[in-house]
Amino acid sequence: MKVVPKVSSPVYLIVALVAVSITVAGCSSSAKNEVYFGSTTPPARNIFRYVTGDEPQSLDPQIPTGQPEGRIIMALFDGLAEYDPKTTQPIPAIAESWEANNDSSEFVFHLRQNARWSNGDPITANDFVYTFRRGVSPELASQNASLADYIKYAEAYTKHRVFVQDTANGQFQLAKDFAGGPSTAALSQTPLKFPDEEYKSGVTATDTAFHHLMHSPERLTLPKDETARNKTLAKDPRLQAAVTGKTFVDVKPEDIGVEAVDDYTLRVTLSQSAPYFLTLMPHWFFRLAPRKIIEKYGDQWT
């Protein structure tokens, strides 16, 4: 039979006192009256550290689709508008004001003239033109590009589509001429009618040749891929006959409905009425992408 030695109560008391002393010493050494009281080495300067949780997919504003990345990007990059912290409605950011036409198919943003990049360069409307065009480019293949689908010809550019041009007279085939056909109903965005009075009320940006182009009838677009295009044309003999002998012209970034009217005025033309479009502007997809840095470092810029 094994005999267990009896431990006196004073020994228990001594052990308990030692344990308490160690705990108190540990707490007092890490709870100093300092700005930084963590257990890791403090940063050299007064730096805010933010724990996002998951590893971010990317810090490129136009790449990620998740909330963890979105929260970081919205802290690092500015856009035309910001979310109101209480209502989540858009409030001025780099754009100090904006207006829409009567049917909300066109928006004009007036930029703050004191907005600067971190290197001190002024932020202009051309920076937003670059950002919007980059976001919908097929090369970037952003999963968020559909947020910009209502911008005129943006979806056609994203999806590698082409215009149909008659080289004899330079004219383009129009979507309205083939509306309702079995294969064209989903090919082009619905053209709008633009009576003059719609654009004289509330919109103060200067008229331009590009603006007139944006308000001309919607051009027909077809798939650029020949196999996909032939499959489409085979379903519509009238359309096939109309495009025979015509030239297919790529939809380019310069064709989408985003224009720098001047350094501090940005105009966005949509393919149809979309009153909610303004509520998309605070989203991180529409926040400025730094062109100089991207062109210098390519995919590694972040």
mmCIF file of C-alpha atoms in Angstrom:
data_model
loop_
_atom_site.group_PDB
_atom_site.id
_atom_site.type_symbol
_atom_site.label_atom_id
_atom_site.label_comp_id
_atom_site.label_asym_id
_atom_site.label_seq_id
_atom_site.Cartn_x
_atom_site.Cartn_y
_atom_site.Cartn_z
ATOM 1 C CA MET A 1 0.000 0.000 0.000
ATOM 2 C CA LYS A 2 1.375 3.387 -1.093
ATOM 3 C CA VAL A 3 1.559 6.081 1.577
ATOM 4 C CA VAL A 4 0.776 9.655 0.473
ATOM 5 C CA PRO A 5 2.595 12.263 2.545
ATOM 6 C CA LYS A 6 0.403 14.768 4.288
ATOM 7 C CA VAL A 7 0.982 18.440 3.330
ATOM 8 C CA SER A 8 0.332 20.990 6.016
ATOM 9 C CA SER A 9 -1.963 23.995 5.391
ATOM 10 C CA PRO A 10 0.892 26.566 5.707
ATOM 11 C CA VAL A 11 2.508 25.011 2.611
ATOM 12 C CA TYR A 12 -0.740 25.500 0.641
ATOM 13 C CA LEU A 13 -0.824 29.102 1.789
ATOM 14 C CA ILE A 14 2.747 29.753 0.625
ATOM 15 C CA VAL A 15 2.063 28.237 -2.820
ATOM 16 C CA ALA A 16 -1.088 30.345 -3.224
ATOM 17 C CA LEU A 17 0.748 33.550 -2.269
ATOM 18 C CA VAL A 18 3.519 32.851 -4.805
ATOM 19 C CA ALA A 19 0.969 32.274 -7.599
ATOM 20 C CA VAL A 20 -0.858 35.509 -6.796
ATOM 21 C CA SER A 21 2.419 37.439 -6.719
ATOM 22 C CA ILE A 22 3.400 36.177 -10.162
ATOM 23 C CA THR A 23 -0.006 37.142 -11.608
ATOM 24 C CA VAL A 24 0.121 40.643 -10.141
ATOM 25 C CA ALA A 25 3.671 41.170 -11.345
ATOM 26 C CA GLY A 26 2.700 40.083 -14.860
ATOM 27 C CA CYS A 27 -0.280 42.446 -14.969
ATOM 28 C CA SER A 28 1.569 45.422 -13.540
ATOM 29 C CA SER A 29 4.464 45.069 -15.979
ATOM 30 C CA SER A 30 2.150 45.206 -19.037
ATOM 31 C CA ALA A 31 -0.344 47.796 -17.836
ATOM 32 C CA LYS A 32 1.942 50.783 -17.673
ATOM 33 C CA ASN A 33 0.566 54.252 -18.115
ATOM 34 C CA GLU A 34 1.753 54.584 -21.727
ATOM 35 C CA VAL A 35 0.159 55.220 -25.139
ATOM 36 C CA TYR A 36 1.117 51.723 -26.303
ATOM 37 C CA PHE A 37 0.765 48.893 -23.804
ATOM 38 C CA GLY A 38 0.854 45.766 -25.980
ATOM 39 C CA SER A 39 3.147 42.852 -25.383
ATOM 40 C CA THR A 40 4.816 43.122 -28.824
ATOM 41 C CA THR A 41 7.432 45.661 -29.813
ATOM 42 C CA PRO A 42 5.726 49.063 -30.196
ATOM 43 C CA PRO A 43 5.908 50.832 -33.594
ATOM 44 C CA ALA A 44 8.496 53.564 -34.007
ATOM 45 C CA ARG A 45 5.812 56.209 -34.592
ATOM 46 C CA ASN A 46 2.196 56.746 -33.540
ATOM 47 C CA ILE A 47 0.767 54.144 -35.945
ATOM 48 C CA PHE A 48 -2.723 52.642 -35.915
ATOM 49 C CA ARG A 49 -2.762 48.865 -36.281
ATOM 50 C CA TYR A 50 -5.935 47.310 -37.638
ATOM 51 C CA VAL A 51 -6.707 43.590 -37.459
ATOM 52 C CA THR A 52 -8.978 42.723 -40.373
ATOM 53 C CA GLY A 53 -9.351 39.014 -39.723
ATOM 54 C CA ASP A 54 -8.918 37.146 -43.000
ATOM 55 C CA GLU A 55 -5.918 37.686 -45.237
ATOM 56 C CA PRO A 56 -6.976 40.328 -47.819
ATOM 57 C CA GLN A 57 -7.374 39.119 -51.389
ATOM 58 C CA SER A 58 -5.874 42.359 -52.714
ATOM 59 C CA LEU A 59 -5.596 46.030 -51.798
ATOM 60 C CA ASP A 60 -6.297 47.103 -55.372
ATOM 61 C CA PRO A 61 -9.648 48.948 -55.073
ATOM 62 C CA GLN A 62 -11.025 47.322 -58.208
ATOM 63 C CA ILE A 63 -10.101 43.704 -57.511
ATOM 64 C CA PRO A 64 -11.564 42.442 -54.195
ATOM 65 C CA THR A 65 -15.169 41.462 -53.616
ATOM 66 C CA GLY A 66 -15.074 40.773 -49.872
ATOM 67 C CA GLN A 67 -15.831 42.955 -46.878
ATOM 68 C CA PRO A 68 -12.452 42.450 -45.123
ATOM 69 C CA GLU A 69 -10.631 43.972 -48.106
ATOM 70 C CA GLY A 70 -13.347 46.569 -48.630
ATOM 71 C CA ARG A 71 -12.942 47.959 -45.123
ATOM 72 C CA ILE A 72 -9.201 48.386 -45.591
ATOM 73 C CA ILE A 73 -9.542 49.922 -49.058
ATOM 74 C CA MET A 74 -12.163 52.423 -47.884
ATOM 75 C CA ALA A 75 -9.704 53.532 -45.198
ATOM 76 C CA LEU A 76 -6.873 53.944 -47.726
ATOM 77 C CA PHE A 77 -8.554 55.311 -50.868
ATOM 78 C CA ASP A 78 -11.033 58.106 -51.554
ATOM 79 C CA GLY A 79 -13.740 58.296 -54.190
ATOM 80 C CA LEU A 80 -16.317 60.752 -55.456
ATOM 81 C CA ALA A 81 -18.568 60.069 -52.478
ATOM 82 C CA GLU A 82 -18.414 58.481 -49.046
ATOM 83 C CA TYR A 83 -20.981 56.572 -46.996
ATOM 84 C CA ASP A 84 -22.837 58.609 -44.387
ATOM 85 C CA PRO A 85 -21.955 56.847 -41.091
ATOM 86 C CA LYS A 86 -25.599 56.889 -39.947
ATOM 87 C CA THR A 87 -27.737 56.604 -43.074
ATOM 88 C CA THR A 88 -25.167 54.965 -45.451
ATOM 89 C CA GLN A 89 -26.357 57.369 -48.158
ATOM 90 C CA PRO A 90 -23.672 58.999 -50.345
ATOM 91 C CA ILE A 91 -22.142 62.203 -48.985
ATOM 92 C CA PRO A 92 -19.443 64.406 -50.574
ATOM 93 C CA ALA A 93 -15.860 63.182 -50.591
ATOM 94 C CA ILE A 94 -13.596 64.231 -53.474
ATOM 95 C CA ALA A 95 -16.733 65.436 -55.243
ATOM 96 C CA GLU A 96 -18.017 68.400 -53.260
ATOM 97 C CA SER A 97 -21.353 68.382 -55.101
ATOM 98 C CA TRP A 98 -23.207 66.713 -57.960
ATOM 99 C CA GLU A 99 -26.424 66.864 -59.946
ATOM 100 C CA ALA A 100 -28.418 64.542 -62.159
ATOM 101 C CA ASN A 101 -30.595 65.163 -65.181
ATOM 102 C CA ASN A 102 -34.354 64.741 -64.966
ATOM 103 C CA ASP A 103 -34.432 60.983 -65.460
ATOM 104 C CA SER A 104 -31.174 60.137 -63.648
ATOM 105 C CA SER A 105 -29.449 58.853 -66.762
ATOM 106 C CA GLU A 106 -26.621 61.357 -66.441
ATOM 107 C CA PHE A 107 -24.630 62.618 -63.432
ATOM 108 C CA VAL A 108 -22.210 65.525 -63.189
ATOM 109 C CA PHE A 109 -19.715 65.597 -60.313
ATOM 110 C CA HIS A 110 -17.901 68.767 -59.236
ATOM 111 C CA LEU A 111 -14.553 67.946 -57.629
ATOM 112 C CA ARG A 112 -12.847 69.732 -54.749
ATOM 113 C CA GLN A 113 -9.920 71.720 -56.070
ATOM 114 C CA ASN A 114 -7.814 71.064 -52.965
ATOM 115 C CA ALA A 115 -7.883 67.247 -53.227
ATOM 116 C CA ARG A 116 -4.375 65.787 -53.463
ATOM 117 C CA TRP A 117 -2.651 62.455 -53.868
ATOM 118 C CA SER A 118 -0.302 61.479 -51.046
ATOM 119 C CA ASN A 119 2.655 62.838 -53.068
ATOM 120 C CA GLY A 120 0.978 66.235 -53.379
ATOM 121 C CA ASP A 121 -0.210 65.945 -56.988
ATOM 122 C CA PRO A 122 -3.694 67.400 -57.579
ATOM 123 C CA ILE A 123 -6.566 64.963 -58.109
ATOM 124 C CA THR A 124 -8.480 65.770 -61.284
ATOM 125 C CA ALA A 125 -11.434 64.435 -63.242
ATOM 126 C CA ASN A 126 -9.020 62.588 -65.524
ATOM 127 C CA ASP A 127 -7.974 60.435 -62.569
ATOM 128 C CA PHE A 128 -11.564 59.241 -62.296
ATOM 129 C CA VAL A 129 -11.819 58.670 -66.045
ATOM 130 C CA TYR A 130 -8.751 56.444 -65.812
ATOM 131 C CA THR A 131 -10.140 54.637 -62.762
ATOM 132 C CA PHE A 132 -13.540 53.925 -64.310
ATOM 133 C CA ARG A 133 -12.046 52.754 -67.609
ATOM 134 C CA ARG A 134 -9.561 50.532 -65.827
ATOM 135 C CA GLY A 135 -12.250 49.009 -63.634
ATOM 136 C CA VAL A 136 -14.323 47.783 -66.576
ATOM 137 C CA SER A 137 -11.408 46.747 -68.780
ATOM 138 C CA PRO A 138 -11.496 43.122 -69.938
ATOM 139 C CA GLU A 139 -7.787 42.839 -69.111
ATOM 140 C CA LEU A 140 -8.408 43.533 -65.426
ATOM 141 C CA ALA A 141 -11.395 41.136 -65.414
ATOM 142 C CA SER A 142 -12.732 42.605 -62.179
ATOM 143 C CA GLN A 143 -15.551 40.634 -60.583
ATOM 144 C CA ASN A 144 -17.065 43.966 -59.563
ATOM 145 C CA ALA A 145 -17.136 45.368 -63.112
ATOM 146 C CA SER A 146 -20.880 44.735 -63.337
ATOM 147 C CA LEU A 147 -21.382 47.606 -60.879
ATOM 148 C CA ALA A 148 -20.618 49.896 -63.822
ATOM 149 C CA ASP A 149 -22.796 48.119 -66.396
ATOM 150 C CA TYR A 150 -25.243 51.016 -66.629
ATOM 151 C CA ILE A 151 -22.502 53.371 -67.824
ATOM 152 C CA LYS A 152 -22.989 53.675 -71.568
ATOM 153 C CA TYR A 153 -20.992 51.032 -73.470
ATOM 154 C CA ALA A 154 -19.185 49.922 -70.292
ATOM 155 C CA GLU A 155 -20.655 46.425 -70.377
ATOM 156 C CA ALA A 156 -19.926 46.127 -74.093
ATOM 157 C CA TYR A 157 -16.281 47.041 -73.435
ATOM 158 C CA THR A 158 -15.986 44.604 -70.514
ATOM 159 C CA LYS A 159 -17.423 41.744 -72.571
ATOM 160 C CA HIS A 160 -15.201 42.205 -75.653
ATOM 161 C CA ARG A 161 -17.958 43.395 -77.978
ATOM 162 C CA VAL A 162 -17.721 45.249 -81.290
ATOM 163 C CA PHE A 163 -19.602 47.983 -83.117
ATOM 164 C CA VAL A 164 -20.737 47.384 -86.703
ATOM 165 C CA GLN A 165 -19.616 50.116 -89.114
ATOM 166 C CA ASP A 166 -20.362 50.737 -92.764
ATOM 167 C CA THR A 167 -16.972 51.826 -94.100
ATOM 168 C CA ALA A 168 -18.582 53.362 -97.174
ATOM 169 C CA ASN A 169 -20.210 56.159 -95.176
ATOM 170 C CA GLY A 170 -18.695 55.740 -91.711
ATOM 171 C CA GLN A 171 -22.069 55.142 -90.091
ATOM 172 C CA PHE A 172 -22.636 52.596 -87.324
ATOM 173 C CA GLN A 173 -25.514 50.137 -87.139
ATOM 174 C CA LEU A 174 -27.977 51.149 -84.424
ATOM 175 C CA ALA A 175 -29.489 48.911 -81.786
ATOM 176 C CA LYS A 176 -32.952 50.364 -82.283
ATOM 177 C CA ASP A 177 -33.018 49.141 -85.884
ATOM 178 C CA PHE A 178 -32.879 45.558 -84.667
ATOM 179 C CA ALA A 179 -34.764 45.839 -81.401
ATOM 180 C CA GLY A 180 -36.969 42.868 -80.634
ATOM 181 C CA GLY A 181 -35.189 40.453 -82.933
ATOM 182 C CA PRO A 182 -34.657 36.893 -81.653
ATOM 183 C CA SER A 183 -30.922 37.401 -81.086
ATOM 184 C CA THR A 184 -30.532 41.117 -80.456
ATOM 185 C CA ALA A 185 -32.784 41.634 -77.466
ATOM 186 C CA ALA A 186 -29.897 40.941 -75.081
ATOM 187 C CA LEU A 187 -27.095 42.227 -77.296
ATOM 188 C CA SER A 188 -27.302 45.942 -76.619
ATOM 189 C CA GLN A 189 -28.427 48.144 -73.804
ATOM 190 C CA THR A 190 -31.789 49.785 -74.286
ATOM 191 C CA PRO A 191 -31.412 53.108 -76.110
ATOM 192 C CA LEU A 192 -32.897 56.182 -74.478
ATOM 193 C CA LYS A 193 -34.626 59.172 -75.987
ATOM 194 C CA PHE A 194 -32.984 62.433 -74.977
ATOM 195 C CA PRO A 195 -35.214 65.478 -75.418
ATOM 196 C CA ASP A 196 -33.306 68.740 -75.014
ATOM 197 C CA GLU A 197 -35.242 69.828 -71.931
ATOM 198 C CA GLU A 198 -33.941 66.830 -69.994
ATOM 199 C CA TYR A 199 -30.428 68.209 -70.157
ATOM 200 C CA LYS A 200 -31.080 71.874 -69.544
ATOM 201 C CA SER A 201 -32.539 71.306 -66.114
ATOM 202 C CA GLY A 202 -30.095 70.978 -63.238
ATOM 203 C CA VAL A 203 -27.012 69.925 -65.213
ATOM 204 C CA THR A 204 -24.433 72.689 -65.436
ATOM 205 C CA ALA A 205 -21.473 71.036 -67.231
ATOM 206 C CA THR A 206 -20.266 72.392 -70.553
ATOM 207 C CA ASP A 207 -21.561 70.674 -73.676
ATOM 208 C CA THR A 208 -18.950 68.836 -75.757
ATOM 209 C CA ALA A 209 -18.688 66.726 -78.907
ATOM 210 C CA PHE A 210 -18.309 63.617 -76.744
ATOM 211 C CA HIS A 211 -21.473 64.582 -74.858
ATOM 212 C CA HIS A 212 -23.377 64.727 -78.143
ATOM 213 C CA LEU A 213 -21.971 61.328 -79.071
ATOM 214 C CA MET A 214 -23.205 59.894 -75.778
ATOM 215 C CA HIS A 215 -26.700 61.180 -76.546
ATOM 216 C CA SER A 216 -26.781 59.837 -80.065
ATOM 217 C CA PRO A 217 -28.792 56.640 -80.614
ATOM 218 C CA GLU A 218 -27.280 53.518 -79.090
ATOM 219 C CA ARG A 219 -24.981 51.619 -81.412
ATOM 220 C CA LEU A 220 -25.504 47.934 -82.026
ATOM 221 C CA THR A 221 -22.847 45.715 -80.456
ATOM 222 C CA LEU A 222 -22.022 42.092 -81.211
ATOM 223 C CA PRO A 223 -19.583 39.570 -79.715
ATOM 224 C CA LYS A 224 -16.014 40.085 -80.858
ATOM 225 C CA ASP A 225 -15.337 36.360 -80.815
ATOM 226 C CA GLU A 226 -16.117 35.131 -84.325
ATOM 227 C CA THR A 227 -17.618 31.830 -83.215
ATOM 228 C CA ALA A 228 -19.941 33.512 -80.735
ATOM 229 C CA ARG A 229 -20.825 36.213 -83.268
ATOM 230 C CA ASN A 230 -21.682 33.710 -86.011
ATOM 231 C CA LYS A 231 -23.858 31.795 -83.593
ATOM 232 C CA THR A 232 -25.718 34.996 -82.796
ATOM 233 C CA LEU A 233 -26.117 36.003 -86.440
ATOM 234 C CA ALA A 234 -27.370 32.552 -87.395
ATOM 235 C CA LYS A 235 -30.426 33.123 -85.222
ATOM 236 C CA ASP A 236 -31.380 36.349 -87.001
ATOM 237 C CA PRO A 237 -31.220 36.331 -90.849
ATOM 238 C CA ARG A 238 -32.169 40.027 -91.047
ATOM 239 C CA LEU A 239 -29.304 41.012 -88.760
ATOM 240 C CA GLN A 240 -26.916 38.713 -90.591
ATOM 241 C CA ALA A 241 -27.787 40.338 -93.906
ATOM 242 C CA ALA A 242 -27.369 43.814 -92.411
ATOM 243 C CA VAL A 243 -23.837 43.186 -91.143
ATOM 244 C CA THR A 244 -22.554 41.353 -94.207
ATOM 245 C CA GLY A 245 -19.688 43.330 -95.713
ATOM 246 C CA LYS A 246 -19.502 45.678 -92.724
ATOM 247 C CA THR A 247 -16.480 46.294 -90.501
ATOM 248 C CA PHE A 248 -16.385 45.210 -86.867
ATOM 249 C CA VAL A 249 -14.853 47.892 -84.644
ATOM 250 C CA ASP A 250 -13.741 47.106 -81.100
ATOM 251 C CA VAL A 251 -15.504 48.929 -78.281
ATOM 252 C CA LYS A 252 -12.635 50.867 -76.700
ATOM 253 C CA PRO A 253 -12.201 52.436 -73.245
ATOM 254 C CA GLU A 254 -12.622 55.862 -74.842
ATOM 255 C CA ASP A 255 -16.149 54.864 -75.905
ATOM 256 C CA ILE A 256 -17.616 54.406 -72.430
ATOM 257 C CA GLY A 257 -19.751 57.193 -70.986
ATOM 258 C CA VAL A 258 -17.219 58.817 -68.660
ATOM 259 C CA GLU A 259 -15.854 62.259 -69.512
ATOM 260 C CA ALA A 260 -13.561 64.829 -67.906
ATOM 261 C CA VAL A 261 -15.350 68.017 -68.969
ATOM 262 C CA ASP A 262 -12.529 69.974 -67.321
ATOM 263 C CA ASP A 263 -10.019 69.311 -64.548
ATOM 264 C CA TYR A 264 -12.669 69.428 -61.836
ATOM 265 C CA THR A 265 -15.855 68.302 -63.598
ATOM 266 C CA LEU A 266 -16.664 64.673 -64.290
ATOM 267 C CA ARG A 267 -19.685 63.639 -66.351
ATOM 268 C CA VAL A 268 -21.037 60.077 -66.340
ATOM 269 C CA THR A 269 -23.638 59.115 -68.949
ATOM 270 C CA LEU A 270 -25.685 55.965 -68.491
ATOM 271 C CA SER A 271 -27.436 53.818 -71.057
ATOM 272 C CA GLN A 272 -30.747 54.126 -69.230
ATOM 273 C CA SER A 273 -32.345 55.697 -66.196
ATOM 274 C CA ALA A 274 -30.783 54.492 -62.937
ATOM 275 C CA PRO A 275 -31.631 56.744 -59.958
ATOM 276 C CA TYR A 276 -29.752 54.419 -57.598
ATOM 277 C CA PHE A 277 -26.471 54.792 -59.519
ATOM 278 C CA LEU A 278 -25.318 57.543 -57.181
ATOM 279 C CA THR A 279 -25.573 55.175 -54.202
ATOM 280 C CA LEU A 280 -22.878 53.011 -55.815
ATOM 281 C CA MET A 281 -20.275 55.783 -55.841
ATOM 282 C CA PRO A 282 -18.955 55.184 -52.290
ATOM 283 C CA HIS A 283 -18.245 51.528 -53.121
ATOM 284 C CA TRP A 284 -14.525 50.719 -53.150
ATOM 285 C CA PHE A 285 -14.685 49.690 -56.830
ATOM 286 C CA PHE A 286 -15.140 53.353 -57.813
ATOM 287 C CA ARG A 287 -12.348 54.679 -55.574
ATOM 288 C CA LEU A 288 -9.316 56.211 -57.225
ATOM 289 C CA ALA A 289 -6.625 53.955 -58.657
ATOM 290 C CA PRO A 290 -3.197 55.696 -58.813
ATOM 291 C CA ARG A 291 -2.278 55.621 -62.487
ATOM 292 C CA LYS A 292 1.389 56.619 -62.115
ATOM 293 C CA ILE A 293 2.058 53.891 -59.571
ATOM 294 C CA ILE A 294 0.150 51.232 -61.513
ATOM 295 C CA GLU A 295 1.983 52.058 -64.738
ATOM 296 C CA LYS A 296 5.325 51.947 -62.927
ATOM 297 C CA TYR A 297 4.879 48.728 -60.937
ATOM 298 C CA GLY A 298 2.184 46.842 -62.861
ATOM 299 C CA ASP A 299 0.449 44.024 -61.008
ATOM 300 C CA GLN A 300 2.811 44.461 -58.059
ATOM 301 C CA TRP A 301 1.764 48.048 -57.288
ATOM 302 C CA THR A 302 -0.036 47.087 -54.071
#
